[in-house]
PDB file of C-alpha atoms in Angstrom:
ATOM      1  CA  MET A 127       6.464  31.383  13.868  1.00  0.00           C
ATOM      2  CA  GLU A 128       4.464  29.556  11.215  1.00  0.00           C
ATOM      3  CA  ASN A 129       2.132  26.740  12.230  1.00  0.00           C
ATOM      4  CA  LYS A 130       3.035  23.936   9.873  1.00  0.00           C
ATOM      5  CA  SER A 131       2.959  20.138  10.026  1.00  0.00           C
ATOM      6  CA  LEU A 132       6.204  18.178   9.912  1.00  0.00           C
ATOM      7  CA  LEU A 133       4.934  15.703   7.303  1.00  0.00           C
ATOM      8  CA  ASP A 134       2.616  15.909   4.340  1.00  0.00           C
ATOM      9  CA  TRP A 135      -0.248  13.408   4.024  1.00  0.00           C
ATOM     10  CA  HIS A 136       1.665  11.043   1.726  1.00  0.00           C
ATOM     11  CA  SER A 137       4.537  10.841   4.191  1.00  0.00           C
ATOM     12  CA  MET A 138       2.240  10.296   7.145  1.00  0.00           C
ATOM     13  CA  PHE A 139       0.437   7.381   5.509  1.00  0.00           C
ATOM     14  CA  MET A 140       3.717   5.827   4.342  1.00  0.00           C
ATOM     15  CA  GLY A 141       4.985   6.216   7.911  1.00  0.00           C
ATOM     16  CA  VAL A 142       1.978   4.199   9.098  1.00  0.00           C
ATOM     17  CA  ALA A 143       2.846   1.537   6.483  1.00  0.00           C
ATOM     18  CA  LEU A 144       6.445   1.421   7.750  1.00  0.00           C
ATOM     19  CA  LEU A 145       5.282   1.062  11.347  1.00  0.00           C
ATOM     20  CA  ALA A 146       2.925  -1.745  10.300  1.00  0.00           C
ATOM     21  CA  ALA A 147       5.858  -3.482   8.590  1.00  0.00           C
ATOM     22  CA  ALA A 148       7.564  -3.673  11.979  1.00  0.00           C
ATOM     23  CA  ARG A 149       4.812  -6.121  13.069  1.00  0.00           C
ATOM     24  CA  SER A 150       5.790  -8.621  10.354  1.00  0.00           C
ATOM     25  CA  LYS A 151       7.594 -11.761  11.477  1.00  0.00           C
ATOM     26  CA  ASP A 152       9.087 -12.350   8.023  1.00  0.00           C
ATOM     27  CA  ALA A 153      12.786 -11.907   8.731  1.00  0.00           C
ATOM     28  CA  ARG A 154      13.631 -11.785   4.993  1.00  0.00           C
ATOM     29  CA  LYS A 155      11.476  -8.743   4.169  1.00  0.00           C
ATOM     30  CA  ARG A 156       9.034  -6.844   6.343  1.00  0.00           C
ATOM     31  CA  ASN A 157       6.403  -5.001   4.329  1.00  0.00           C
ATOM     32  CA  GLY A 158       3.521  -2.795   5.358  1.00  0.00           C
ATOM     33  CA  ALA A 159       0.590  -1.047   3.718  1.00  0.00           C
ATOM     34  CA  CYS A 160      -1.885   1.664   4.652  1.00  0.00           C
ATOM     35  CA  ILE A 161      -5.070   2.561   2.782  1.00  0.00           C
ATOM     36  CA  ALA A 162      -6.331   6.131   3.028  1.00  0.00           C
ATOM     37  CA  SER A 163      -9.532   7.709   1.775  1.00  0.00           C
ATOM     38  CA  SER A 164      -9.552  10.770  -0.459  1.00  0.00           C
ATOM     39  CA  ASP A 165     -10.422  12.835   2.638  1.00  0.00           C
ATOM     40  CA  TYR A 166      -7.320  11.619   4.530  1.00  0.00           C
ATOM     41  CA  LYS A 167      -8.836   8.963   6.791  1.00  0.00           C
ATOM     42  CA  ILE A 168      -7.056   5.660   7.401  1.00  0.00           C
ATOM     43  CA  LEU A 169      -9.281   2.846   6.144  1.00  0.00           C
ATOM     44  CA  GLY A 170      -7.007  -0.160   6.613  1.00  0.00           C
ATOM     45  CA  VAL A 171      -3.506  -1.189   7.644  1.00  0.00           C
ATOM     46  CA  GLY A 172      -1.682  -4.467   7.079  1.00  0.00           C
ATOM     47  CA  TYR A 173       1.683  -6.199   7.033  1.00  0.00           C
ATOM     48  CA  ASN A 174       2.987  -9.384   5.457  1.00  0.00           C
ATOM     49  CA  GLY A 175       2.434 -12.455   7.595  1.00  0.00           C
ATOM     50  CA  LEU A 176       0.799 -15.825   7.956  1.00  0.00           C
ATOM     51  CA  PRO A 177      -2.979 -16.248   7.920  1.00  0.00           C
ATOM     52  CA  ARG A 178      -4.695 -16.385  11.310  1.00  0.00           C
ATOM     53  CA  GLY A 179      -4.346 -19.751  13.001  1.00  0.00           C
ATOM     54  CA  CYS A 180      -1.065 -20.649  11.285  1.00  0.00           C
ATOM     55  CA  ASP A 181       1.801 -21.077  13.752  1.00  0.00           C
ATOM     56  CA  ASP A 182       4.547 -18.474  13.277  1.00  0.00           C
ATOM     57  CA  ASP A 183       6.977 -20.898  14.945  1.00  0.00           C
ATOM     58  CA  ASP A 184       6.415 -23.661  12.361  1.00  0.00           C
ATOM     59  CA  PRO A 185       9.583 -23.633  10.190  1.00  0.00           C
ATOM     60  CA  ALA A 186       7.680 -25.127   7.233  1.00  0.00           C
ATOM     61  CA  TYR A 187       6.001 -21.753   6.703  1.00  0.00           C
ATOM     62  CA  TRP A 188       9.319 -19.919   6.391  1.00  0.00           C
ATOM     63  CA  ALA A 189      11.221 -22.260   4.020  1.00  0.00           C
ATOM     64  CA  ASP A 190      12.744 -20.700   0.911  1.00  0.00           C
ATOM     65  CA  ASP A 191      12.555 -23.350  -1.822  1.00  0.00           C
ATOM     66  CA  ASP A 192      10.605 -21.430  -4.460  1.00  0.00           C
ATOM     67  CA  ASP A 193      10.747 -24.441  -6.810  1.00  0.00           C
ATOM     68  CA  ASP A 194       8.562 -26.390  -4.347  1.00  0.00           C
ATOM     69  CA  PRO A 195       5.311 -24.613  -3.338  1.00  0.00           C
ATOM     70  CA  LEU A 196       4.999 -26.811  -0.230  1.00  0.00           C
ATOM     71  CA  HIS A 197       8.376 -25.551   1.000  1.00  0.00           C
ATOM     72  CA  SER A 198       8.178 -21.910  -0.076  1.00  0.00           C
ATOM     73  CA  ARG A 199       7.167 -19.118   2.251  1.00  0.00           C
ATOM     74  CA  HIS A 200       5.631 -17.418  -0.785  1.00  0.00           C
ATOM     75  CA  SER A 201       2.862 -20.041  -0.724  1.00  0.00           C
ATOM     76  CA  TYR A 202       1.852 -19.069   2.801  1.00  0.00           C
ATOM     77  CA  ILE A 203       2.481 -15.360   3.392  1.00  0.00           C
ATOM     78  CA  VAL A 204      -0.445 -12.954   3.027  1.00  0.00           C
ATOM     79  CA  HIS A 205       1.007  -9.795   1.499  1.00  0.00           C
ATOM     80  CA  ALA A 206       0.717  -6.460   3.300  1.00  0.00           C
ATOM     81  CA  GLU A 207      -1.511  -4.938   0.610  1.00  0.00           C
ATOM     82  CA  VAL A 208      -4.034  -7.794   0.796  1.00  0.00           C
ATOM     83  CA  ASN A 209      -3.992  -7.726   4.602  1.00  0.00           C
ATOM     84  CA  ALA A 210      -4.684  -3.975   4.530  1.00  0.00           C
ATOM     85  CA  ILE A 211      -7.662  -4.589   2.221  1.00  0.00           C
ATOM     86  CA  LEU A 212      -8.943  -7.462   4.369  1.00  0.00           C
ATOM     87  CA  ASN A 213      -8.614  -5.304   7.499  1.00  0.00           C
ATOM     88  CA  CYS A 214     -10.859  -2.569   6.060  1.00  0.00           C
ATOM     89  CA  VAL A 215     -14.272  -2.125   7.566  1.00  0.00           C
ATOM     90  CA  VAL A 216     -15.739  -0.624   4.390  1.00  0.00           C
ATOM     91  CA  LEU A 217     -15.771  -1.900   0.823  1.00  0.00           C
ATOM     92  CA  PRO A 218     -15.469  -0.910  -1.926  1.00  0.00           C
ATOM     93  CA  LEU A 219     -12.510   1.383  -1.377  1.00  0.00           C
ATOM     94  CA  THR A 220     -13.485   3.550  -4.324  1.00  0.00           C
ATOM     95  CA  GLY A 221     -11.158   6.485  -4.882  1.00  0.00           C
ATOM     96  CA  SER A 222      -8.756   5.579  -2.075  1.00  0.00           C
ATOM     97  CA  THR A 223      -4.946   5.396  -2.107  1.00  0.00           C
ATOM     98  CA  ILE A 224      -2.807   2.501  -0.928  1.00  0.00           C
ATOM     99  CA  TYR A 225       0.626   3.263   0.504  1.00  0.00           C
ATOM    100  CA  ALA A 226       2.947   0.246   0.262  1.00  0.00           C
ATOM    101  CA  THR A 227       6.517  -0.091   1.446  1.00  0.00           C
ATOM    102  CA  GLN A 228       7.229  -2.118  -1.696  1.00  0.00           C
ATOM    103  CA  PHE A 229       5.837  -1.968  -5.245  1.00  0.00           C
ATOM    104  CA  PRO A 230       2.864  -4.369  -5.233  1.00  0.00           C
ATOM    105  CA  CYS A 231       3.121  -7.749  -6.954  1.00  0.00           C
ATOM    106  CA  PRO A 232       0.622  -8.739  -9.683  1.00  0.00           C
ATOM    107  CA  ARG A 233      -1.499 -10.752  -7.212  1.00  0.00           C
ATOM    108  CA  CYS A 234      -1.837  -7.728  -4.903  1.00  0.00           C
ATOM    109  CA  VAL A 235      -2.566  -5.450  -7.871  1.00  0.00           C
ATOM    110  CA  GLN A 236      -5.509  -7.691  -8.776  1.00  0.00           C
ATOM    111  CA  SER A 237      -7.000  -7.071  -5.314  1.00  0.00           C
ATOM    112  CA  ILE A 238      -6.162  -3.362  -5.442  1.00  0.00           C
ATOM    113  CA  ILE A 239      -8.042  -3.004  -8.729  1.00  0.00           C
ATOM    114  CA  GLN A 240     -11.026  -5.098  -7.622  1.00  0.00           C
ATOM    115  CA  VAL A 241     -11.765  -3.035  -4.485  1.00  0.00           C
ATOM    116  CA  GLY A 242     -11.685   0.329  -6.287  1.00  0.00           C
ATOM    117  CA  ILE A 243      -8.370   1.797  -5.096  1.00  0.00           C
ATOM    118  CA  LYS A 244      -7.377   4.552  -7.541  1.00  0.00           C
ATOM    119  CA  GLN A 245      -3.808   5.385  -6.540  1.00  0.00           C
ATOM    120  CA  VAL A 246      -0.726   3.416  -5.455  1.00  0.00           C
ATOM    121  CA  VAL A 247       2.166   5.111  -3.653  1.00  0.00           C
ATOM    122  CA  TYR A 248       5.181   2.911  -2.997  1.00  0.00           C
ATOM    123  CA  LEU A 249       8.474   3.370  -1.171  1.00  0.00           C
ATOM    124  CA  GLU A 250      10.762   0.999  -3.096  1.00  0.00           C
ATOM    125  CA  GLN A 251      10.918  -1.607  -5.843  1.00  0.00           C
ATOM    126  CA  LYS A 252      12.789  -4.909  -5.747  1.00  0.00           C
ATOM    127  CA  PRO A 253      15.356  -4.591  -8.559  1.00  0.00           C
ATOM    128  CA  HIS A 254      15.236  -8.328  -9.345  1.00  0.00           C
ATOM    129  CA  GLN A 255      11.436  -8.308  -9.836  1.00  0.00           C
ATOM    130  CA  VAL A 256      11.494  -6.664 -13.297  1.00  0.00           C
ATOM    131  CA  ALA A 257       8.965  -9.019 -14.935  1.00  0.00           C
ATOM    132  CA  ALA A 258       6.536  -8.967 -11.973  1.00  0.00           C
ATOM    133  CA  ILE A 259       6.723  -5.163 -11.801  1.00  0.00           C
ATOM    134  CA  ALA A 260       6.050  -4.963 -15.558  1.00  0.00           C
ATOM    135  CA  ALA A 261       2.985  -7.234 -15.235  1.00  0.00           C
ATOM    136  CA  ALA A 262       1.667  -5.289 -12.240  1.00  0.00           C
ATOM    137  CA  SER A 263       2.330  -1.979 -14.012  1.00  0.00           C
ATOM    138  CA  LYS A 264       0.407  -3.122 -17.101  1.00  0.00           C
ATOM    139  CA  MET A 265      -2.665  -3.989 -15.031  1.00  0.00           C
ATOM    140  CA  LEU A 266      -2.450  -0.722 -13.064  1.00  0.00           C
ATOM    141  CA  LYS A 267      -2.144   1.343 -16.249  1.00  0.00           C
ATOM    142  CA  ASP A 268      -4.958  -0.512 -18.016  1.00  0.00           C
ATOM    143  CA  ALA A 269      -7.219  -0.022 -14.968  1.00  0.00           C
ATOM    144  CA  GLY A 270      -6.453   3.717 -14.878  1.00  0.00           C
ATOM    145  CA  ILE A 271      -4.753   3.623 -11.480  1.00  0.00           C
ATOM    146  CA  ARG A 272      -2.177   6.318 -10.765  1.00  0.00           C
ATOM    147  CA  VAL A 273       1.192   5.051  -9.482  1.00  0.00           C
ATOM    148  CA  HIS A 274       3.895   7.116  -7.773  1.00  0.00           C
ATOM    149  CA  ALA A 275       7.093   6.517  -5.905  1.00  0.00           C
ATOM    150  CA  LEU A 276       6.828   8.433  -2.617  1.00  0.00           C
ATOM    151  CA  ALA A 277      10.007  10.341  -3.485  1.00  0.00           C
ATOM    152  CA  GLU A 278       8.175  11.825  -6.524  1.00  0.00           C
ATOM    153  CA  LEU A 279       5.476  13.250  -4.261  1.00  0.00           C
ATOM    154  CA  GLU A 280       7.525  14.311  -1.246  1.00  0.00           C
ATOM    155  CA  ALA A 281      11.177  15.269  -1.688  1.00  0.00           C
ATOM    156  CA  GLU A 282      12.110  14.727   1.981  1.00  0.00           C
ATOM    157  CA  SER A 283      10.737  11.181   2.096  1.00  0.00           C
ATOM    158  CA  PRO A 284      14.030   9.315   1.515  1.00  0.00           C
ATOM    159  CA  THR A 285      15.529  11.016   4.580  1.00  0.00           C
ATOM    160  CA  TRP A 286      12.745  10.433   7.095  1.00  0.00           C
ATOM    161  CA  SER A 287      11.759   6.978   5.788  1.00  0.00           C
ATOM    162  CA  SER A 288      15.312   5.647   6.041  1.00  0.00           C
ATOM    163  CA  ARG A 289      15.554   7.055   9.576  1.00  0.00           C
ATOM    164  CA  LEU A 290      12.296   5.363  10.565  1.00  0.00           C
ATOM    165  CA  GLU A 291      13.374   2.062   8.969  1.00  0.00           C
ATOM    166  CA  GLN A 292      16.710   2.245  10.815  1.00  0.00           C
ATOM    167  CA  PHE A 293      14.931   2.967  14.113  1.00  0.00           C
ATOM    168  CA  ILE A 294      12.621  -0.028  13.604  1.00  0.00           C
ATOM    169  CA  ARG A 295      15.515  -2.286  12.602  1.00  0.00           C
ATOM    170  CA  GLU A 296      17.576  -1.285  15.645  1.00  0.00           C
ATOM    171  CA  SER A 297      14.671  -1.686  18.048  1.00  0.00           C
ATOM    172  CA  ARG A 298      13.950  -5.197  16.718  1.00  0.00           C
ATOM    173  CA  GLU A 299      17.546  -6.455  16.929  1.00  0.00           C
ATOM    174  CA  PRO A 300      18.039  -9.675  18.874  1.00  0.00           C
ATOM    175  CA  GLY A 301      18.390  -8.870  22.536  1.00  0.00           C
ATOM    176  CA  ALA A 302      16.274  -5.723  22.321  1.00  0.00           C
ATOM    177  CA  ALA A 303      13.628  -5.935  25.006  1.00  0.00           C
ATOM    178  CA  GLU A 304      10.055  -6.054  23.780  1.00  0.00           C
ATOM    179  CA  SER A 305       7.712  -4.152  26.053  1.00  0.00           C
ATOM    180  CA  PRO A 306       4.283  -5.604  26.701  1.00  0.00           C
ATOM    181  CA  PRO A 307       1.369  -3.594  25.270  1.00  0.00           C
ATOM    182  CA  GLY A 308       0.576  -0.585  27.402  1.00  0.00           C
ATOM    183  CA  ASP A 309       4.095  -0.193  28.808  1.00  0.00           C
ATOM    184  CA  ILE A 310       5.961   2.953  27.880  1.00  0.00           C
TER     185      ILE A 310
END
C-alpha cells in the first residue's frame, strides 16, 4: 500500500476557498478565497460579505439595481479576494498564490498585484463578465502574475469541487439545522 495524499496542494487550498464561500450570506453568489505561501502555509482566507458593522439583515445592502449605486449590492459587498488579503497577518504577500472560487474582478486584481501575490488559481469564470475578465487579465499579464484554472493544474478538480459545492449547497438549504460552534 502506497502512502499518498488524497488531494494535491492546489486542490486543498481551493477546498479551503470553497469552504470559506459557505460562510457568505450573499444568496446570489457565494465566493471564497484562500492565500497560500510558496511553502504551502495558509496566510489568509476570506469570503464575499458586508464590511464589519453593517447589518446583514438590512435589505438595502442586498438590492440588485446596478444602475443605482445606492441600491446595488455591488456597492457594499467586500469581495472574497480582498477579504482574504485583509485577513492576512503578514504583508506583503510576496510570491504567494491566491485561490479564488471565481476569476477575480479588476478591483480585486488591483489588490492582488499591490500586495505581491504572484499566482492566481481560479475555479470558474462568469461567462457574462467578458470585458471585466479581459481587463483583469491585462493587468495580471502586465504585472507578470501567473493565472491558471484549477482544472489545468489538477485533472480531478472538477469532480471533487462539484461534490463539495453540492454538499455545501445541500447543507445550507432552508430548513437545514445550523449547529452552534463546537457541536458535532
